[in-house]
Amino acid sequence: MSRSLVVGNWKMHASRAQVTDLLSALLAGMPRLDGVDVAVCPPYPYLQQAAGLLTGSRLGLGAQNLAVEASGAHTGEVSGPMLVDVGCRYVLVGHSERRSLYGEHNALVAQKFRAARQHGLVPILCVGEQLAEREAGTTERVIGAQLDAVLDLCGGDSLAGAVIAYEPVWAIGTGQVATPPQAQAVHRFIRERVGRGAATPTLLYGGSVKPDNAAGLFAQADVDGGLVGGASLVADQFLSICKAAFSQ
Ligand code: 13P
């Protein structure tokens, strides 16, 4: 199994004061969490502030998106080299909210994945099916296509050291978490699709992960940790989820 990883996706939440409060509380709780990698992904404007607070700590920093291009006339975009420059190690790629609200299709997501790799960031590739797709029995076809776009553009080796987050869209922000067997079944499918062996990526589950369900999810053979939304904004809850990953 890959090393455990828990990532907090703050989405479009926080303020300067909240960044300080939340990161201070997380740093105070972190020393007890040796053995699990933890990272947070604040909104762009707070990355530099967060990087300053996290200097010298074992809490990693990530962004929620990146541009395909490295620089140029792309108003409103933020590039991989900029994220590296302010201290990011990780970047989310193809989150379902980017896919559904901002039109990011599989080919674009694959280009963003490639850009992240080219600039030395660890991409966290998000995949997942809509409720209607699950009910229609097409979950594996949908996720297979999401993975194949990256595999076709970047090759299987590009997944070495990368992270894939399975986030069923119907479980995001709904409180309706996938059952551990449901999560495990899709994680196993992903593991088989990308191939086991040296290049095997770290596989996270995301979608209504909370302190009371994290341990059951993380106990699954192919679940290496979690990508956490709402609960990552509450220090005690996020620390509890990190502890659940640590105790696996
Ligand atoms: P919630 O944990 O709020 O369901 O969000 C999951 C998510 O989208 C993380 O990227």
XYZ file of C-alpha atoms and ligand atoms in Angstrom:
258
model
C 0.000 0.000 0.000
C 1.089 3.577 -0.644
C 1.899 5.906 2.227
C -1.253 7.445 3.762
C -2.218 10.923 2.612
C -5.004 13.231 3.758
C -5.680 16.427 1.811
C -8.011 19.256 2.781
C -9.720 21.026 -0.125
C -10.915 24.346 1.265
C -12.725 25.202 -1.983
C -13.835 28.879 -2.059
C -13.771 29.349 1.713
C -11.588 31.224 4.220
C -10.303 34.702 4.948
C -6.867 35.891 6.047
C -7.911 35.576 9.696
C -9.357 32.100 9.175
C -6.209 30.917 7.393
C -4.150 31.898 10.425
C -6.575 30.351 12.909
C -7.073 27.098 11.057
C -3.433 26.490 10.198
C -2.301 27.352 13.730
C -4.739 24.789 15.117
C -3.644 22.159 12.599
C 0.041 22.754 13.297
C -0.604 22.391 17.022
C -2.232 18.981 16.408
C 0.140 17.677 13.756
C 3.171 16.528 15.776
C 1.144 13.574 16.953
C 0.564 12.464 13.386
C 3.888 11.044 12.253
C 3.418 8.454 9.526
C 0.764 10.185 7.469
C 1.253 12.934 4.904
C -1.171 15.840 5.268
C -1.744 18.810 2.981
C -4.190 21.685 2.616
C -5.379 23.427 -0.545
C -6.495 26.989 0.240
C -7.805 29.403 -2.425
C -5.124 31.111 -4.548
C -5.021 34.447 -2.668
C -4.073 32.704 0.568
C -1.372 30.372 -0.747
C 1.496 32.689 0.053
C 0.152 33.420 3.541
C -0.309 29.702 4.135
C 3.180 28.922 2.818
C 4.636 31.356 5.339
C 2.750 29.787 8.226
C 3.685 26.267 7.127
C 7.409 26.898 6.630
C 9.411 24.195 8.374
C 6.321 22.146 9.201
C 5.328 18.761 7.804
C 1.984 20.071 6.587
C 2.076 20.325 2.789
C 0.534 22.973 0.586
C -1.489 22.550 -2.583
C -3.599 24.600 -4.987
C -7.044 23.789 -6.308
C -6.392 24.266 -10.027
C -3.737 25.349 -12.528
C -3.500 26.610 -16.088
C -2.236 24.454 -18.918
C 0.156 27.204 -19.984
C 3.250 28.270 -18.044
C 2.837 32.002 -18.689
C 1.429 34.452 -21.206
C -1.780 36.258 -22.123
C -4.230 34.183 -20.084
C -6.148 36.677 -17.973
C -7.387 35.214 -14.713
C -5.313 32.047 -14.908
C -2.589 30.844 -12.521
C 0.275 28.686 -13.792
C 2.187 25.757 -12.406
C 5.477 27.683 -12.091
C 3.638 30.337 -10.043
C 2.304 27.670 -7.706
C 5.779 26.217 -7.288
C 7.142 29.710 -6.730
C 4.832 30.330 -3.757
C 5.572 26.957 -2.182
C 2.976 24.497 -3.458
C 3.786 20.813 -3.681
C 0.362 19.534 -4.776
C -2.363 20.691 -7.150
C -5.882 19.387 -7.649
C -6.628 18.572 -11.277
C -10.112 17.970 -12.673
C -12.124 18.360 -9.491
C -15.768 17.588 -10.233
C -16.714 21.219 -9.599
C -14.201 22.288 -12.261
C -15.599 19.652 -14.602
C -19.292 20.423 -14.060
C -19.281 24.187 -13.381
C -16.364 25.310 -15.551
C -16.514 22.937 -18.475
C -13.265 21.083 -17.863
C -13.503 18.012 -20.073
C -11.284 14.955 -19.959
C -8.823 16.208 -22.591
C -8.294 19.533 -20.797
C -7.898 17.788 -17.453
C -5.230 15.564 -19.008
C -3.378 18.647 -20.268
C -3.501 20.148 -16.782
C -2.190 16.888 -15.341
C 0.709 17.020 -17.801
C 1.398 20.666 -16.942
C 1.505 19.829 -13.238
C 4.033 17.069 -13.862
C 6.146 19.213 -16.141
C 6.478 21.850 -13.450
C 7.277 19.432 -10.646
C 3.941 19.546 -8.845
C 2.228 16.425 -7.521
C -1.102 16.267 -9.365
C -4.137 15.048 -7.456
C -6.290 13.820 -10.338
C -9.968 13.810 -9.354
C -12.314 11.305 -10.968
C -15.856 10.242 -10.193
C -19.298 9.479 -11.547
C -22.591 11.363 -11.313
C -25.515 9.721 -9.536
C -27.323 9.041 -12.830
C -24.197 7.346 -14.178
C -23.959 5.111 -11.119
C -27.651 4.237 -11.379
C -27.210 3.460 -15.064
C -24.347 1.096 -14.241
C -21.758 3.166 -16.113
C -19.482 4.107 -13.202
C -16.499 2.146 -14.487
C -16.959 3.369 -18.051
C -17.030 7.004 -16.904
C -14.014 6.696 -14.625
C -12.180 4.576 -17.171
C -12.545 7.375 -19.724
C -11.374 9.970 -17.193
C -8.262 7.879 -16.492
C -7.606 6.940 -20.113
C -7.448 10.613 -21.143
C -4.463 11.027 -18.831
C -2.898 7.674 -19.662
C -3.165 8.351 -23.406
C -1.639 11.839 -23.205
C 0.976 11.299 -20.511
C 1.607 7.544 -20.392
C 1.387 5.163 -17.471
C 4.706 6.223 -15.982
C 3.299 9.709 -15.380
C 1.220 8.263 -12.554
C 4.276 7.286 -10.525
C 4.228 9.477 -7.449
C 0.916 11.029 -8.473
C -2.344 10.927 -6.560
C -5.775 9.921 -7.827
C -8.837 10.934 -5.816
C -12.050 9.007 -6.366
C -14.834 11.440 -5.587
C -18.318 10.188 -6.476
C -20.154 13.378 -7.413
C -23.283 12.285 -5.528
C -21.245 12.115 -2.296
C -19.635 15.575 -2.520
C -21.081 17.995 -0.007
C -24.200 15.880 0.400
C -23.450 13.960 3.587
C -24.210 10.830 1.552
C -20.881 9.042 1.778
C -20.004 5.999 -0.317
C -19.997 2.840 1.745
C -16.533 1.366 2.343
C -17.267 -1.542 -0.058
C -18.475 0.902 -2.735
C -15.307 2.959 -2.355
C -13.096 -0.135 -2.339
C -14.713 -1.520 -5.501
C -13.972 1.647 -7.483
C -10.485 2.005 -5.999
C -9.690 -1.551 -7.034
C -10.965 -0.782 -10.525
C -8.728 2.311 -10.669
C -5.726 0.358 -9.376
C -6.236 -2.299 -12.045
C -6.774 0.276 -14.781
C -3.591 2.198 -14.104
C -1.631 -0.946 -13.324
C -0.031 -2.077 -10.131
C 3.697 -1.978 -9.588
C 6.215 0.801 -9.342
C 3.997 3.412 -10.951
C 1.008 2.781 -8.710
C -0.370 6.114 -7.517
C -1.725 6.978 -4.102
C -5.515 6.558 -4.155
C -7.702 8.856 -2.059
C -11.430 8.685 -1.432
C -13.362 11.972 -1.303
C -17.003 12.805 -0.720
C -18.478 13.554 2.710
C -15.482 12.139 4.614
C -16.119 12.891 8.297
C -14.520 11.812 11.596
C -17.165 9.125 12.082
C -16.762 7.445 8.685
C -13.067 7.980 7.888
C -11.692 4.893 9.643
C -14.032 2.525 7.816
C -13.088 4.016 4.452
C -9.349 4.123 5.147
C -9.393 0.483 6.288
C -10.141 -0.638 2.728
C -7.246 -2.326 0.955
C -7.019 0.125 -1.943
C -7.922 3.329 -0.077
C -4.728 5.184 0.877
C -6.345 8.235 2.453
C -8.850 10.985 1.833
C -9.615 14.225 0.022
C -11.730 16.195 2.461
C -13.936 19.201 1.762
C -16.221 20.581 4.469
C -14.606 18.769 7.385
C -11.200 20.182 6.450
C -12.404 23.647 7.484
C -12.872 22.545 11.100
C -9.519 21.828 12.748
C -10.738 19.188 15.201
C -12.599 17.319 12.496
C -9.696 17.400 10.053
C -7.254 16.243 12.717
C -9.573 13.369 13.644
C -9.678 12.290 10.016
C -5.860 12.469 9.823
C -5.662 10.318 12.947
C -7.962 7.758 11.340
C -5.499 7.522 8.435
C -2.595 7.205 10.849
C -4.155 4.282 12.697
C -4.532 2.146 9.534
P -16.974 17.216 1.039
O -15.999 16.529 1.960
O -17.459 18.519 1.568
O -18.073 16.287 0.602
O -16.160 17.603 -0.300
C -15.440 16.615 -0.952
C -14.607 17.249 -1.999
O -15.100 17.705 -3.006
C -13.157 17.341 -1.754
O -12.471 17.700 -2.901
